[in-house]
Coordinates of C-alpha atoms and ligand atoms in Angstrom, one line a residue:
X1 CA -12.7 -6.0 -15.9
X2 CA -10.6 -3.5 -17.5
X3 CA -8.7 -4.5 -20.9
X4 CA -5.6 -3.5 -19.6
X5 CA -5.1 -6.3 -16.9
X6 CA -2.5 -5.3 -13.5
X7 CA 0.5 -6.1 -13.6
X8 CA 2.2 -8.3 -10.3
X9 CA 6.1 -8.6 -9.2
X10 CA 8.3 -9.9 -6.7
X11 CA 10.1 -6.1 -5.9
X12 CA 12.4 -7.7 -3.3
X13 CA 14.9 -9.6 -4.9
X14 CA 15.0 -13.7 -5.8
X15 CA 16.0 -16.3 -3.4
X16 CA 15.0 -16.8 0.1
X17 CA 14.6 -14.1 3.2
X18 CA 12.5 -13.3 6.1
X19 CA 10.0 -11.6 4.4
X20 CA 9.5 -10.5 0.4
X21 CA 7.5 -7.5 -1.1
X22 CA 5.1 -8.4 -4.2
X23 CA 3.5 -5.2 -6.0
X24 CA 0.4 -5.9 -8.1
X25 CA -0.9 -1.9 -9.7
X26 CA -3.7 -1.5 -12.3
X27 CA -7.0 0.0 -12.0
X28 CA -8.7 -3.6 -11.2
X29 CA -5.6 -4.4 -8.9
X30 CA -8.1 -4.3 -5.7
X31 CA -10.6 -7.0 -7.2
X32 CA -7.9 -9.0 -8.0
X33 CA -6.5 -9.2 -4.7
X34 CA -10.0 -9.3 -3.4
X35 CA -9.9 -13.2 -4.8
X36 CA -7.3 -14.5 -2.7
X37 CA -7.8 -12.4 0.2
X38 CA -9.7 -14.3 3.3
X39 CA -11.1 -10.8 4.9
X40 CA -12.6 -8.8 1.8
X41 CA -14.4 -6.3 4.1
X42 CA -11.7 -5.4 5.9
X43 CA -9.4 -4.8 2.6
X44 CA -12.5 -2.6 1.1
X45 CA -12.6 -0.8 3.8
X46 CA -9.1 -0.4 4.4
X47 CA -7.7 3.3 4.7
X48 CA -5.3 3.8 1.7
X49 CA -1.4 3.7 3.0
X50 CA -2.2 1.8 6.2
X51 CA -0.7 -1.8 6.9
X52 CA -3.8 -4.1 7.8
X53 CA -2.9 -8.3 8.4
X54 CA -4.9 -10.7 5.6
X55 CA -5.2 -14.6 5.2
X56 CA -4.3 -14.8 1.5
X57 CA -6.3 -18.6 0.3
X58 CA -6.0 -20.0 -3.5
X59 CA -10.1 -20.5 -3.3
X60 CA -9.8 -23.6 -5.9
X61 CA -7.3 -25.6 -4.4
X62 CA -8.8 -24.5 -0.8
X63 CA -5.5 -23.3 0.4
X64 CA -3.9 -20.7 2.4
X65 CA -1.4 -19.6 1.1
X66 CA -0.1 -17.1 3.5
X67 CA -0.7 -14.7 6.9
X68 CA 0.4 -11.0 4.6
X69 CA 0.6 -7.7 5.6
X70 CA -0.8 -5.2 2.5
X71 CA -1.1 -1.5 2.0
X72 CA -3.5 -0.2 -0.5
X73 CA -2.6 2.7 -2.5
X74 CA -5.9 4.2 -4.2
X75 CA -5.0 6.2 -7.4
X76 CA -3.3 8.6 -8.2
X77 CA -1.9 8.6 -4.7
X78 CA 0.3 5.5 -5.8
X79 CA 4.2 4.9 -7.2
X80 CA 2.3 4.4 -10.4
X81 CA -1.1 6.1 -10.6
X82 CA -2.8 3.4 -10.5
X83 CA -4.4 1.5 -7.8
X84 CA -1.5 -0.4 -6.3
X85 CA -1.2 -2.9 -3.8
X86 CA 2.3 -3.7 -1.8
X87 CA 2.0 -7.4 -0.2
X88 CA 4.5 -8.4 2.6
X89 CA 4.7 -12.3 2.4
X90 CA 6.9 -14.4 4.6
X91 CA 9.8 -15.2 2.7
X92 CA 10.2 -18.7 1.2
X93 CA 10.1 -18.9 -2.6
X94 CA 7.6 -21.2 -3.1
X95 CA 5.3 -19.0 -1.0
X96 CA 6.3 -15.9 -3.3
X97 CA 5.6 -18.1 -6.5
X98 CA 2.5 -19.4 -4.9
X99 CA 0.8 -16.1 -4.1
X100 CA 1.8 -14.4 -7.7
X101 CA 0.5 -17.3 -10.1
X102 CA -2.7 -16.9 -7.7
X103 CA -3.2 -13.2 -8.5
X104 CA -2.3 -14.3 -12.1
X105 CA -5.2 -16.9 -12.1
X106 CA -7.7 -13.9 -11.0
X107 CA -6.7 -11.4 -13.6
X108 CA -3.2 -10.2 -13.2
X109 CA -0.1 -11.0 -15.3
X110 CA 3.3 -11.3 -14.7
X111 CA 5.1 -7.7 -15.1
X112 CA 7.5 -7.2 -17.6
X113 CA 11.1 -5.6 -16.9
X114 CA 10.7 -1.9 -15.4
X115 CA 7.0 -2.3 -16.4
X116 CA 5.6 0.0 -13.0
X117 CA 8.4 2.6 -13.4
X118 CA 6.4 2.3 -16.9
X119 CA 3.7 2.9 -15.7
X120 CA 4.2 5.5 -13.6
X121 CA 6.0 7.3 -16.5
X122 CA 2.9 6.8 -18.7
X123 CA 0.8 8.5 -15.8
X124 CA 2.8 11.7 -15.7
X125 CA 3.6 10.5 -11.5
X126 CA 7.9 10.3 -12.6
X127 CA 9.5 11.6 -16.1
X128 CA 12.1 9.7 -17.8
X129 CA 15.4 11.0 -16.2
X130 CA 13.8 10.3 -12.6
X131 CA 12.7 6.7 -13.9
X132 CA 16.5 6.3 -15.3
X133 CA 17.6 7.8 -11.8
X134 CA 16.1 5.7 -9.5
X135 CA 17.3 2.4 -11.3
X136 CA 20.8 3.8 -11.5
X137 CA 20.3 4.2 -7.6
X138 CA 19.3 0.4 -7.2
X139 CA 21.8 -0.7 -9.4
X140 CA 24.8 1.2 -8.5
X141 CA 28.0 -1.1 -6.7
X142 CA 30.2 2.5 -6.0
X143 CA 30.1 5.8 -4.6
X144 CA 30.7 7.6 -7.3
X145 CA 28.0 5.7 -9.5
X146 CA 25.7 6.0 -6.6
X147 CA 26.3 9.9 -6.3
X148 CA 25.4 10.4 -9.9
X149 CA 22.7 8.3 -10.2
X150 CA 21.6 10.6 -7.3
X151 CA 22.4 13.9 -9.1
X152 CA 20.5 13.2 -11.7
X153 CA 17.5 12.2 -9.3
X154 CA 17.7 15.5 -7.8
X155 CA 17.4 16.5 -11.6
X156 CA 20.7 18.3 -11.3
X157 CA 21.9 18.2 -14.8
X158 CA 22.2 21.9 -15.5
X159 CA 26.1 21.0 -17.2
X160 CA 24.1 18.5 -19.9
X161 CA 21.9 21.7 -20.6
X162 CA 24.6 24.0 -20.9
X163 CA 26.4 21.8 -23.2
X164 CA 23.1 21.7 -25.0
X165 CA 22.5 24.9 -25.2
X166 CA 25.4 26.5 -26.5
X167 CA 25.7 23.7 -29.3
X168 CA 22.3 25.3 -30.4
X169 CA 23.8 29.0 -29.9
X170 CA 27.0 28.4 -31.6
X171 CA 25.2 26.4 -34.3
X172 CA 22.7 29.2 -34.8
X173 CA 25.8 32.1 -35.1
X174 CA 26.7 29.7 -38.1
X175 CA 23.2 29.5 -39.6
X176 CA 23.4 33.4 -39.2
X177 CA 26.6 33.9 -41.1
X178 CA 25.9 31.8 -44.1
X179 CA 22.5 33.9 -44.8
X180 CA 23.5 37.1 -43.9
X181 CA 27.5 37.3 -43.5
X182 CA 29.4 39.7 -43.1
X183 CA 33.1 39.3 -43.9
X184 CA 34.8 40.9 -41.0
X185 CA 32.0 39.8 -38.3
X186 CA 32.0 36.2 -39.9
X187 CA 35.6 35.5 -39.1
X188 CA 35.6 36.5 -35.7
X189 CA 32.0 34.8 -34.9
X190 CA 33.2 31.9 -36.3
X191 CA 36.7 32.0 -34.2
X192 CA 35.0 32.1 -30.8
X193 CA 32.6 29.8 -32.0
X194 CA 35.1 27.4 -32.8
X195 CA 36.9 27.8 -29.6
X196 CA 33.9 27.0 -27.6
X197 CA 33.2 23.7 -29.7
X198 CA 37.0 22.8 -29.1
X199 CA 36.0 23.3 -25.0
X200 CA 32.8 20.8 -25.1
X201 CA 34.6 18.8 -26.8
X202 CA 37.7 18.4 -24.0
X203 CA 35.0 19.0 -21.5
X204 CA 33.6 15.9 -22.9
X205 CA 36.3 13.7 -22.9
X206 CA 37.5 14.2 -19.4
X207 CA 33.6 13.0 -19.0
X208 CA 34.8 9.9 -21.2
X209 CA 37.3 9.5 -18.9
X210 CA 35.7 9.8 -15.8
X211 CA 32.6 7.3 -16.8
X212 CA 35.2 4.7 -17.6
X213 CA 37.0 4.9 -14.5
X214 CA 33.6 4.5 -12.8
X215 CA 32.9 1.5 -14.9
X216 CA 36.1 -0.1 -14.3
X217 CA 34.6 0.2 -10.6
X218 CA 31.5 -2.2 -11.1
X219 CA 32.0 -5.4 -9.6
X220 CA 33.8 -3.2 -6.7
X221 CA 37.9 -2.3 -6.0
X222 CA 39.7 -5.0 -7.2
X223 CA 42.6 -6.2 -5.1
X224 CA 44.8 -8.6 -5.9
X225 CA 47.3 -10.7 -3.6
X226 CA 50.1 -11.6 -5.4
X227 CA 54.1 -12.5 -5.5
X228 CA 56.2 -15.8 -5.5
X229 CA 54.8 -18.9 -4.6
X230 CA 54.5 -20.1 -0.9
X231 CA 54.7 -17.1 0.4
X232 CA 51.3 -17.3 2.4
X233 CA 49.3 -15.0 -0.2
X234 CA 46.4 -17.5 0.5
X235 CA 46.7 -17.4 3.9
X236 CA 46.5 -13.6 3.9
X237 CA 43.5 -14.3 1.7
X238 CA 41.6 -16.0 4.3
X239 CA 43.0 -13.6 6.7
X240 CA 41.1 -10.3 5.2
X241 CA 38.2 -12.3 4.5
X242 CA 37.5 -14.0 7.7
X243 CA 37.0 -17.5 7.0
X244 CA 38.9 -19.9 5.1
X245 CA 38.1 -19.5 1.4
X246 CA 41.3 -20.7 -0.8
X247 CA 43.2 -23.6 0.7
X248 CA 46.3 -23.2 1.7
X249 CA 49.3 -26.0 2.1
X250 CA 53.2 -26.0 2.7
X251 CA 53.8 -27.4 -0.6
X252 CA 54.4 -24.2 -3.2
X253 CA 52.3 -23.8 -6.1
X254 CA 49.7 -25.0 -4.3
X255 CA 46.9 -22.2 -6.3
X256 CA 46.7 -22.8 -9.5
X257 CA 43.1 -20.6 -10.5
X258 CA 42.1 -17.7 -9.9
X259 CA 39.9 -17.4 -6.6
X260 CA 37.7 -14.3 -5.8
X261 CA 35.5 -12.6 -3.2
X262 CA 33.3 -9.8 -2.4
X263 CA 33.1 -8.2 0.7
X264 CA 32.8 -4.6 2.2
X265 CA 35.8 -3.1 3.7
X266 CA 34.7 0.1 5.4
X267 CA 31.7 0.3 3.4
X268 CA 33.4 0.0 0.1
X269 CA 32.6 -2.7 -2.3
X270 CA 35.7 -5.0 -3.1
X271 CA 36.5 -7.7 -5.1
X272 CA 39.6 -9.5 -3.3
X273 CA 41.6 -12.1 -6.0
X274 CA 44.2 -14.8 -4.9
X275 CA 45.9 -17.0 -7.4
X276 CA 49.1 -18.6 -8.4
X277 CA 52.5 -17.5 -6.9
X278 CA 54.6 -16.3 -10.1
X279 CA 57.6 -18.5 -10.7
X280 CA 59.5 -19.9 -13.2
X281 CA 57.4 -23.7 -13.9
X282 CA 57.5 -26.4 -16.4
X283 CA 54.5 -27.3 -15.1
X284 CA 51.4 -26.2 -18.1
X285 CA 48.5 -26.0 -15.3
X286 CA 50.4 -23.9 -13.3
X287 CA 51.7 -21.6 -16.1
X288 CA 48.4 -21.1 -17.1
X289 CA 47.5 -19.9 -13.6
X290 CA 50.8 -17.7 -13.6
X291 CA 48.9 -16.0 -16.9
X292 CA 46.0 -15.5 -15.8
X293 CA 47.8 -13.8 -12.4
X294 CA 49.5 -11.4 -14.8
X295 CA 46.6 -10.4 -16.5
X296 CA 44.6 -10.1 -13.1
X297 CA 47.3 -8.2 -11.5
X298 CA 47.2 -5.5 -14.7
X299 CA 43.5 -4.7 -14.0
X300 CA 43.7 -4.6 -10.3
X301 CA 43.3 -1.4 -8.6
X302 CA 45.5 -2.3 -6.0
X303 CA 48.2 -4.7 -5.8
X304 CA 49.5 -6.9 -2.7
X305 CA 53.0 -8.4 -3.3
X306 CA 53.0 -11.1 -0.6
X307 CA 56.9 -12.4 -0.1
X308 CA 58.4 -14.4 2.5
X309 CA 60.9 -13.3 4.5
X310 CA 62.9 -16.0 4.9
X311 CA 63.5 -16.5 1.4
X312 CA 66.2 -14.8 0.0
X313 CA 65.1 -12.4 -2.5
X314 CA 66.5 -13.6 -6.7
X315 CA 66.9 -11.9 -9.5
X316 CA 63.5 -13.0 -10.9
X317 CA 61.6 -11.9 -8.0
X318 CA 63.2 -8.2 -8.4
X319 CA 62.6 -8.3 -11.7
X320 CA 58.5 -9.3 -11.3
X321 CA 58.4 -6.4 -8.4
X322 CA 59.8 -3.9 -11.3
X323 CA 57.5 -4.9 -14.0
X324 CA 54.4 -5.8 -11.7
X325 CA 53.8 -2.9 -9.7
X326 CA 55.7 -0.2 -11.5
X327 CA 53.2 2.7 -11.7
X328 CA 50.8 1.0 -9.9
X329 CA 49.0 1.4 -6.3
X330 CA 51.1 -1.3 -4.5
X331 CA 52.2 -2.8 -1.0
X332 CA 55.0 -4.7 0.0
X333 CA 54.1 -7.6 2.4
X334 CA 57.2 -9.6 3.9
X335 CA 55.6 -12.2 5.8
X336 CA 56.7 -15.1 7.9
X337 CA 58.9 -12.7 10.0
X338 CA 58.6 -15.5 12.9
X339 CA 61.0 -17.3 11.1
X340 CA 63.3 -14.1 9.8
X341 CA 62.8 -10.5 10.6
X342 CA 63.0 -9.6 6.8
X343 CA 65.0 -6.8 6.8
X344 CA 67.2 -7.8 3.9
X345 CA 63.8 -7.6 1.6
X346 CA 62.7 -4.1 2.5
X347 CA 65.5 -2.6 0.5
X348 CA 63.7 -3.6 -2.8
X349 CA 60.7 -2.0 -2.0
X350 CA 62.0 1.3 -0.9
X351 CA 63.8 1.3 -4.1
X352 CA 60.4 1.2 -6.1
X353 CA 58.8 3.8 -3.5
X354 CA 56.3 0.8 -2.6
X355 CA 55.0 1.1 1.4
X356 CA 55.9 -2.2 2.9
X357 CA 55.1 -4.2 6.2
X358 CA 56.5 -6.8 8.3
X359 CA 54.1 -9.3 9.7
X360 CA 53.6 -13.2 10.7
X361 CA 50.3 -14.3 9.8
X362 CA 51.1 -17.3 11.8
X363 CA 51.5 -15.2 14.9
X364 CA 49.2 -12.1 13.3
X365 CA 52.0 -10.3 14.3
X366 CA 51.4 -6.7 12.4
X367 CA 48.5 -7.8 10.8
X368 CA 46.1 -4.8 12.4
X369 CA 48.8 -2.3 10.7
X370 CA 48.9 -4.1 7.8
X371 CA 45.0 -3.9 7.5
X372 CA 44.9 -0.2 8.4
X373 CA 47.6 0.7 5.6
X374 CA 45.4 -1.4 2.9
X375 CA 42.2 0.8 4.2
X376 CA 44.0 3.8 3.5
X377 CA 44.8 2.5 -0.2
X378 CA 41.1 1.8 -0.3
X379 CA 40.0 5.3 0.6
X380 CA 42.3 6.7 -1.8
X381 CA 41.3 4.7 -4.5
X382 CA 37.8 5.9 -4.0
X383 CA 38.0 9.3 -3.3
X384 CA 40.6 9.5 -6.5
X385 CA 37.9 9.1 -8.6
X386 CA 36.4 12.5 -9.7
X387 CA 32.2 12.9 -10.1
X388 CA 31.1 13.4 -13.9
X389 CA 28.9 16.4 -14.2
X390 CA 27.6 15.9 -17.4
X391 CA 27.5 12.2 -18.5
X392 CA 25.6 11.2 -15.3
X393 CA 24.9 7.6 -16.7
X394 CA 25.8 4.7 -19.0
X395 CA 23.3 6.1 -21.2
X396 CA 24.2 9.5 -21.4
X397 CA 28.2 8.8 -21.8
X398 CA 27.2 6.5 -25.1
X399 CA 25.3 10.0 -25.9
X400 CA 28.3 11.8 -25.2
X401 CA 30.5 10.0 -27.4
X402 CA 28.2 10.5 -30.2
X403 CA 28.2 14.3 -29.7
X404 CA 31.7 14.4 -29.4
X405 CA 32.0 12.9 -32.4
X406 CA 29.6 15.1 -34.6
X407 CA 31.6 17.9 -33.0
X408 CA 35.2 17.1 -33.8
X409 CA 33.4 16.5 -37.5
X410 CA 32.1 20.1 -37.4
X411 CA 35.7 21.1 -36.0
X412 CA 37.4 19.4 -38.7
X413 CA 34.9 21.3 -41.4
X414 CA 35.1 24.3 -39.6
X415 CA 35.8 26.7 -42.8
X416 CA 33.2 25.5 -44.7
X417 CA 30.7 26.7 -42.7
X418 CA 27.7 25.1 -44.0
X419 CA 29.4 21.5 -43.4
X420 CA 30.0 22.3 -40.1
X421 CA 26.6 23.8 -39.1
X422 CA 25.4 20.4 -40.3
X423 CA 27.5 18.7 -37.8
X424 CA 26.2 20.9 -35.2
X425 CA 22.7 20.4 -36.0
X426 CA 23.7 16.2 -35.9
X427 CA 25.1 17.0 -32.8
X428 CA 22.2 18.9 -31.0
X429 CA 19.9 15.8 -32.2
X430 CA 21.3 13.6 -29.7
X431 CA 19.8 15.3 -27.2
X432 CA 16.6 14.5 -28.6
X433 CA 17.2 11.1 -27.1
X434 CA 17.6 12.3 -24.1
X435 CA 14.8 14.6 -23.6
X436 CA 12.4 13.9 -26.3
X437 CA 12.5 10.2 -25.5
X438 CA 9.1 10.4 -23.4
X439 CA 7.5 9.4 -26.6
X440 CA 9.7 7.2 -28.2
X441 CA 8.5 4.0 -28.0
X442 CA 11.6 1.9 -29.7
X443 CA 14.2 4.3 -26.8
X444 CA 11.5 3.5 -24.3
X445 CA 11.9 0.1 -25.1
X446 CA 15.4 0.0 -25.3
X447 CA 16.0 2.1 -21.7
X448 CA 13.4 -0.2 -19.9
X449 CA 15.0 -3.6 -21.1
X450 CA 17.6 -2.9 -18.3
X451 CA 15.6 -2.6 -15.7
X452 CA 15.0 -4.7 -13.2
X453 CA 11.6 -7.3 -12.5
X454 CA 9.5 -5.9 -10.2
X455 CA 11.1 -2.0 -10.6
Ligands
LIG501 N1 56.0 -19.7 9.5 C1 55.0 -19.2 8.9 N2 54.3 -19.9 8.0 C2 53.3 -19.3 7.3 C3 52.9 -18.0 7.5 N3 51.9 -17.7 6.7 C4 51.6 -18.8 6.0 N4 52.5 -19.8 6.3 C5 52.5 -21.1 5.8 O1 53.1 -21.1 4.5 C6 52.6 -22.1 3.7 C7 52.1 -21.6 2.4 O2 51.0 -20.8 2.6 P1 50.0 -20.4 1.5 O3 49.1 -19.4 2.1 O4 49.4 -21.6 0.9 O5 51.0 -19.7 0.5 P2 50.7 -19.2 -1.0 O6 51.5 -18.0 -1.2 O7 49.3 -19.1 -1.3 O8 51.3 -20.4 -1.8 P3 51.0 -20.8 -3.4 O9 49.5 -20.9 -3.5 O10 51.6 -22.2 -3.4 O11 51.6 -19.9 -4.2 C8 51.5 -22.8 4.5 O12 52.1 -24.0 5.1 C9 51.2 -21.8 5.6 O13 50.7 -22.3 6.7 C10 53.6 -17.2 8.5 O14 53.4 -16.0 8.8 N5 54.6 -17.9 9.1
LIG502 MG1 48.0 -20.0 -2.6

């Protein structure tokens, strides 16, 4: 058998489902497989990228392990290059574990993180941007993440090579003037040169800008429900998400931590936060909840300020609508108009431009509008955010920082130009991670550490 033994994955991810997907790739993948599988001939004669049904049997303990589906994938026809098979198991976790320590007792071993897209890298089938690509594709929770991950899949990353190639122009022009300069030619080279370092480098930082307000996205759009205590902020809670998640009681301050969900709202990833109504406590559990509210409430995207409308509105409450929401996306939610109609608590939020509705959760009176109006804030939020065109990834934007930096440097050192042509040149290495990685074992390393088992 070949040295270099085939590697074997769960792709699908852990825990249970209806069915799971193992790969198993290397050039002695098939005779591997051939040792658990019940009907050899029909594997070895098996046209490549057809399903075909096996009995898959650990011969030693005289077992079956499982009825499979496989496809066999002869090289270089494969994800990887290699010979590569792609098993379809029934789903339970035992079975999954079962089936991969039995390859692993014929020859296999267990792959490593990212260890096919390896592979496949190593065999000239995918280069390194595409590898990066498809895990930003896999792991991306937004739109906008998703949409650059697939940018750069179509290899669209002409703006990155722009930005590359006029660092290497204007660094050049310096190189230019300090062995042959010219007085008069020097200064005005050196001007526009200047002026075009000053534009990557603002170019870059709206990047900057843009990655992190991508980043601030992962985990979804966070909104919080928030406001005095009572007011039924964890009955609106279980409201949105359909079952009841945070418990709810007629006695106030009855959420004390911080309770969270995901779901999808139209397709868009959301985290939705309840936790404890803000009022003045002597209580040290609940004012530790009432902190951790504030600090929730200032990284929310969105805000939900859930009062009740037959409370009269104090002093403190105007106050907390003021410094809460001030600047931020907000909506007013006067609930509990079965008991009131809650016209005397509209005026506050008109006053602080906030959009506000009337409902009764007990009677889901105005619920559907209220619903509609928070979808609207939703699609805003995402659509707000603008697409990065040159720091498609995490990886690139920590690369973009670094050029950015080496730039302002050469800005800073602009009249002595054989300073700043240094900082050029530092600044055009960075790109050498980027495209002269291929070979680079400790970036390889370092890039494929994030990937996923299995990927
Ligand atoms: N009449 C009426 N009662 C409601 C309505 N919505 C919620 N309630 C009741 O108000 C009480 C408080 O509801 P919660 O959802 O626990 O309120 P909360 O804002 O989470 O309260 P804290 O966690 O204590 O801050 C419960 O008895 C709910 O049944 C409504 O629309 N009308
Ligand atoms: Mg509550």
């Amino acid at each position: 058998m070949n040295d270099r033994k085939p590697i074997v994955a769960q792709s699908t991810p852990k825990g249970t489902g209806a069915l799971a997907l193992i790969r198993i790739s290397g050039e002695d993948a098939f005779t591997v497989f051939l040792q658990i599988v019940m009907q050899t001939e029909r594997f070895k004669n098996a046209p490549p990228r057809k399903i075909s049904l096996y009995t898959l049997m650990d011969h030693e303990k005289k077992k079956v392990l499982d009825e499979v589906t496989a496809i066999k994938y002869t090289s270089p026809r494969s994800f990887t290059g290699e010979n590569m098979i792609e098993i379809i198991c029934h789903g339970g976790e035992v079975i999954i574990r079962e089936i991969i320590n039995a390859l692993i007792k014929n020859g296999a071993q267990q792959a490593s993180r990212g260890a096919f897209t390896r592979r496949a890298l190593e065999n000239g089938k995918i280069d390194l941007l595409k590898a990066e690509a498809i895990q930003g594709i896999i792991e991306s929770t937004n739109e906008p993440d998703r949409l650059c991950a697939q940018r750069m899949y179509d290899g669209k990353i002409n703006a990155l090579l722009s930005v590359k190639d006029t660092i290497l122009k204007v660094q050049t022009e310096l190189d230019a003037e300090i062995e042959f300069g010219e007085e008069e030619r020097i200064s005005d080279t050196r001007e526009s040169g200047r002026e075009t370092i000053l534009r990557i480098i603002s170019d870059l930082e709206k990047e900057i800008r843009l990655r992190e307000k991508i980043t601030n996205l992962i985990g979804g759009i966070r909104i919080i429900i928030t406001g005095p205590t009572n007011a039924g902020k964890s009955t609106l809670f279980n409201t949105i998400l359909g079952f009841q998640r945070a418990l709810v009681h007629h006695e106030p301050g009855t959420t004390r931590d911080m309770v969270s969900e995901r779901m999808l709202i139209d397709d868009h990833e959301i985290k939705l936060i309840d936790c404890a109504g803000i009022r003045e406590t002597s209580n040290d559990v609940e004012r530790q909840g009432i902190i951790i509210s504030r600090s929730a409430i200032n990284t929310a995207h969105l805000i939900l300020w859930v009062t009740a409308a037959n409370e009269t509105l104090s002093e403190n409450e105007k106050q907390e609508i003021k410094a809460n929401v001030f600047g931020k996306r907000a909506i007013g939610i006067i609930n509990k108009c079965d008991i009131e109609d809650g016209a005397s608590k509209v005026a506050i939020f008109k006053e602080e431009g906030i959009t506000h509705c009337l409902i009764s959760l007990k009677q889901g009176k105005n619920v559907d509008s209220l619903l509609t109006i928070v979808k609207k804030e939703i699609d805003f939020i995402s659509s707000s955010i603008e697409m990065p065109e040159i720091l498609l990834n995490k990886r690139f934007e920590e690369l973009g920082k670094k050029i950015m930096l080496d730039l302002l440097k050469a800005d800073k050192e602009w009249n002595r130009t054989e300073i700043a042509a240094h900082y050029l040149k530092k600044a055009y290495s960075h790109f050498e991670e980027i495209f002269g990685a291929n070979n680079n074992e400790e970036i390889l390393n370092r890039i494929f550490d994030n990937f996923c088992i299995g990927k």
